[in-house]
Tab-separated table of C-alpha atoms in Angstrom:
chain	number	residue	atom	x	y	z
A	1	MET	CA	-5.243	0.034	-26.356
A	2	SER	CA	-8.617	0.551	-24.655
A	3	LEU	CA	-9.575	3.944	-23.259
A	4	ASP	CA	-9.547	2.608	-19.679
A	5	ARG	CA	-6.072	1.168	-20.164
A	6	GLN	CA	-4.834	4.456	-21.625
A	7	GLU	CA	-6.321	6.432	-18.759
A	8	ALA	CA	-4.766	4.121	-16.137
A	9	SER	CA	-1.374	4.480	-17.852
A	10	ALA	CA	-1.703	8.268	-17.882
A	11	VAL	CA	-2.605	8.298	-14.173
A	12	VAL	CA	0.472	6.312	-13.127
A	13	CYS	CA	2.694	8.471	-15.350
A	14	ARG	CA	1.588	11.428	-13.239
A	15	TRP	CA	2.440	9.512	-10.050
A	16	LEU	CA	5.993	8.968	-11.253
A	17	ALA	CA	6.327	12.523	-12.588
A	18	GLU	CA	5.292	13.851	-9.178
A	19	ASP	CA	7.833	11.606	-7.392
A	20	ALA	CA	5.184	9.652	-5.508
A	21	LEU	CA	6.107	7.529	-2.519
A	22	PHE	CA	5.205	3.824	-2.290
A	23	LEU	CA	4.013	2.320	0.995
A	24	ASP	CA	3.262	-1.178	2.270
A	25	THR	CA	2.521	-2.765	5.645
A	26	GLU	CA	2.519	-6.280	7.037
A	27	THR	CA	0.098	-7.002	9.861
A	28	THR	CA	-1.143	-9.502	12.436
A	29	GLY	CA	-4.421	-9.924	10.550
A	30	LEU	CA	-7.320	-8.168	8.878
A	31	HIS	CA	-9.537	-7.550	11.912
A	32	ALA	CA	-10.203	-4.427	13.984
A	33	SER	CA	-7.564	-5.281	16.597
A	34	ALA	CA	-4.858	-6.314	14.095
A	35	GLU	CA	-1.510	-4.521	14.400
A	36	ILE	CA	1.193	-3.468	11.953
A	37	VAL	CA	4.416	-5.488	12.323
A	38	GLU	CA	6.354	-4.080	9.365
A	39	LEU	CA	6.190	-0.885	7.333
A	40	SER	CA	8.167	0.307	4.328
A	41	LEU	CA	8.088	3.566	2.420
A	42	ILE	CA	10.183	4.058	-0.708
A	43	ASP	CA	10.570	6.830	-3.265
A	44	SER	CA	9.830	6.465	-6.956
A	45	ARG	CA	13.427	5.339	-7.616
A	46	GLY	CA	13.012	2.439	-5.196
A	47	GLN	CA	15.117	3.922	-2.383
A	48	PRO	CA	13.831	3.263	1.163
A	49	LEU	CA	12.832	6.290	3.234
A	50	LEU	CA	11.524	4.136	6.078
A	51	ASP	CA	11.865	0.370	6.388
A	52	THR	CA	11.238	-1.106	9.802
A	53	LEU	CA	9.802	-3.968	11.744
A	54	ILE	CA	7.364	-2.894	14.472
A	55	ARG	CA	6.861	-4.676	17.786
A	56	PRO	CA	3.129	-5.304	18.338
A	57	GLU	CA	1.437	-5.250	21.717
A	58	ARG	CA	0.202	-8.830	21.332
A	59	PRO	CA	1.905	-11.955	19.943
A	60	ILE	CA	1.910	-12.498	16.175
A	61	PRO	CA	-0.427	-15.376	15.275
A	62	PRO	CA	1.428	-18.364	13.739
A	63	ALA	CA	-0.970	-18.333	10.777
A	64	LEU	CA	0.226	-14.834	9.856
A	65	THR	CA	3.881	-15.745	10.393
A	66	ARG	CA	3.374	-18.473	7.784
A	67	ILE	CA	2.307	-15.785	5.308
A	68	HIS	CA	4.917	-13.058	5.833
A	69	GLY	CA	7.621	-14.873	7.802
A	70	ILE	CA	7.640	-12.315	10.626
A	71	ASP	CA	7.611	-13.990	14.042
A	72	ASN	CA	7.767	-12.769	17.625
A	73	ALA	CA	11.532	-13.282	17.885
A	74	LEU	CA	12.100	-11.138	14.791
A	75	VAL	CA	10.246	-8.155	16.276
A	76	ALA	CA	11.466	-8.564	19.874
A	77	ASP	CA	13.862	-5.600	19.627
A	78	ALA	CA	11.904	-3.608	17.027
A	79	PRO	CA	10.458	-0.168	17.797
A	80	ARG	CA	6.842	0.095	18.909
A	81	TRP	CA	4.363	2.089	16.832
A	82	PRO	CA	4.714	5.348	18.854
A	83	GLU	CA	8.409	5.502	17.917
A	84	ILE	CA	7.729	5.594	14.177
A	85	HIS	CA	4.430	7.489	14.250
A	86	GLU	CA	5.730	11.066	13.970
A	87	PRO	CA	8.576	10.301	11.525
A	88	LEU	CA	6.068	8.542	9.239
A	89	LEU	CA	3.588	11.431	9.397
A	90	GLU	CA	6.341	13.881	8.487
A	91	LEU	CA	7.388	11.795	5.491
A	92	LEU	CA	3.804	11.478	4.230
A	93	LYS	CA	2.607	15.039	4.800
A	94	GLY	CA	1.624	16.727	1.555
A	95	ARG	CA	2.943	13.879	-0.608
A	96	GLN	CA	1.434	11.574	-3.215
A	97	VAL	CA	1.528	8.006	-1.831
A	98	VAL	CA	0.877	4.866	-3.875
A	99	ILE	CA	-0.355	1.720	-2.104
A	100	TYR	CA	-1.400	-1.644	-3.516
A	101	ASN	CA	-4.860	-2.045	-1.929
A	102	ALA	CA	-4.823	1.420	-0.364
A	103	GLU	CA	-8.097	0.983	1.492
A	104	PHE	CA	-6.610	-1.781	3.659
A	105	ASP	CA	-3.320	-0.044	4.456
A	106	LEU	CA	-5.006	3.295	5.159
A	107	ARG	CA	-7.316	1.525	7.598
A	108	MET	CA	-4.392	-0.225	9.277
A	109	LEU	CA	-2.434	3.032	9.655
A	110	ALA	CA	-5.415	4.763	11.260
A	111	GLN	CA	-5.996	1.687	13.430
A	112	ALA	CA	-2.372	1.628	14.624
A	113	ALA	CA	-2.554	5.278	15.629
A	114	SER	CA	-5.877	4.758	17.390
A	115	GLN	CA	-4.546	1.767	19.333
A	116	HIS	CA	-1.914	4.073	20.846
A	117	ARG	CA	-4.228	7.097	21.184
A	118	LEU	CA	-2.198	9.073	18.646
A	119	PRO	CA	-3.640	11.439	16.029
A	120	TRP	CA	-3.913	10.314	12.430
A	121	PRO	CA	-5.213	12.328	9.457
A	122	GLU	CA	-8.761	11.409	8.447
A	123	VAL	CA	-9.665	10.581	4.866
A	124	VAL	CA	-11.615	13.690	3.860
A	125	ARG	CA	-12.403	12.699	0.285
A	126	ARG	CA	-12.428	9.398	-1.555
A	127	ALA	CA	-12.989	9.070	-5.296
A	128	GLY	CA	-12.253	5.747	-6.950
A	129	ALA	CA	-8.548	5.003	-6.606
A	130	LEU	CA	-7.764	8.308	-4.846
A	131	SER	CA	-8.093	9.267	-1.175
A	132	ARG	CA	-7.271	12.716	0.174
A	133	LEU	CA	-6.195	12.918	3.814
A	134	GLU	CA	-6.487	15.866	6.203
A	135	ASN	CA	-2.746	16.607	6.089
A	136	ASP	CA	-2.801	17.047	2.278
A	137	THR	CA	-1.449	13.563	1.664
A	138	ILE	CA	-2.983	12.013	-1.459
A	139	ALA	CA	-3.176	8.203	-1.354
A	140	HIS	CA	-3.601	6.341	-4.637
A	141	CYS	CA	-4.622	2.702	-4.985
A	142	ALA	CA	-2.339	0.928	-7.444
A	143	MET	CA	-4.522	-2.189	-7.267
A	144	LEU	CA	-7.587	-0.350	-8.599
A	145	GLU	CA	-5.611	1.383	-11.366
A	146	TYR	CA	-3.980	-1.909	-12.328
A	147	ALA	CA	-7.392	-3.603	-12.475
A	148	ARG	CA	-8.479	-0.925	-14.957
A	149	PHE	CA	-5.240	-1.326	-16.908
A	150	HIS	CA	-5.444	-5.140	-16.988
A	151	GLY	CA	-9.031	-4.974	-18.172
A	152	GLU	CA	-10.598	-8.185	-16.864
A	153	TRP	CA	-14.266	-7.475	-16.150
A	154	ASP	CA	-15.987	-8.894	-13.067
A	155	PRO	CA	-19.665	-9.196	-14.063
A	156	ARG	CA	-20.791	-10.049	-10.530
A	157	ARG	CA	-19.288	-6.906	-8.999
A	158	ARG	CA	-19.732	-4.867	-12.192
A	159	GLN	CA	-16.214	-3.530	-12.050
A	160	TRP	CA	-12.704	-4.372	-13.194
A	161	LYS	CA	-11.447	-7.502	-11.444
A	162	TRP	CA	-8.857	-6.945	-8.750
A	163	GLN	CA	-5.551	-8.759	-9.201
A	164	GLY	CA	-3.286	-9.627	-6.271
A	165	LEU	CA	0.158	-8.015	-6.339
A	166	SER	CA	2.039	-11.243	-7.069
A	167	LYS	CA	-0.415	-12.088	-9.841
A	168	ALA	CA	-0.073	-8.605	-11.340
A	169	CYS	CA	3.710	-9.008	-11.330
A	170	GLN	CA	3.470	-12.396	-13.043
A	171	GLN	CA	1.107	-10.957	-15.665
A	172	GLN	CA	3.619	-8.203	-16.448
A	173	GLY	CA	6.780	-10.330	-16.384
A	174	ILE	CA	8.059	-8.904	-13.089
A	175	ALA	CA	9.953	-11.264	-10.782
A	176	VAL	CA	8.064	-12.072	-7.576
A	177	VAL	CA	10.805	-11.881	-4.952
A	178	GLY	CA	10.174	-11.655	-1.220
A	179	ALA	CA	6.393	-11.332	-1.500
A	180	HIS	CA	4.553	-10.413	1.703
A	181	ARG	CA	7.456	-8.439	3.115
A	182	ALA	CA	6.858	-4.714	3.083
A	183	LEU	CA	9.969	-3.530	1.223
A	184	ALA	CA	9.660	-6.219	-1.437
A	185	ASP	CA	5.977	-5.442	-1.938
A	186	CYS	CA	6.731	-1.712	-2.286
A	187	ARG	CA	9.295	-2.453	-4.972
A	188	MET	CA	7.003	-4.867	-6.800
A	189	THR	CA	4.245	-2.245	-6.755
A	190	LEU	CA	6.701	0.265	-8.207
A	191	GLY	CA	7.604	-2.298	-10.882
A	192	VAL	CA	3.948	-2.761	-11.864
A	193	VAL	CA	3.442	1.012	-11.994
A	194	ARG	CA	6.512	1.452	-14.212
A	195	VAL	CA	5.229	-1.170	-16.667
A	196	MET	CA	1.872	0.584	-16.787
A	197	ALA	CA	3.569	3.934	-17.398
A	198	GLU	CA	5.667	2.507	-20.225
A	199	SER	CA	2.462	1.472	-22.004
A	200	VAL	CA	1.346	5.043	-22.688
A	201	GLU	CA	0.724	5.572	-26.392
């Protein structure tokens, strides 16, 4: 086993030992005005702590519905972001949180809060796959650690090649079920992390 692979395995072992939470969002796009339409947060045993659709302020584009299956009818009676904002902050405060592609989800969480003029903890330090937030939440990027674990080099970017979540699951023999829904993606991320942890020598 390569040194990078060993180090990635050791990192995720610490996540599980510290009972990290796993978070995922589904959104109306990637742009600066995109909104979160679903959010899930599970513990390291796979149990949901928060799993909810969220009603956006603007209609969900059909192109995004084709990806995650969430349409305007599905979110018609869902809570708006302000209703889940404080409960989510309380759950995250001071915890280790694992996210597949953390940079995107952290941006979307801050964006959602900003859209409703609500406070959100700033990222005060970023180092590789780790981001520390103002409220002592530590966010870890499972995608970056998995790239190091998988070990496929990207010569153009001069870094380990990122693997999508479904692809990572397929590479590790994990069933891809319900991809692009927040709860399913949380559980698949947990599955990838567990496989990585089991590889420790």
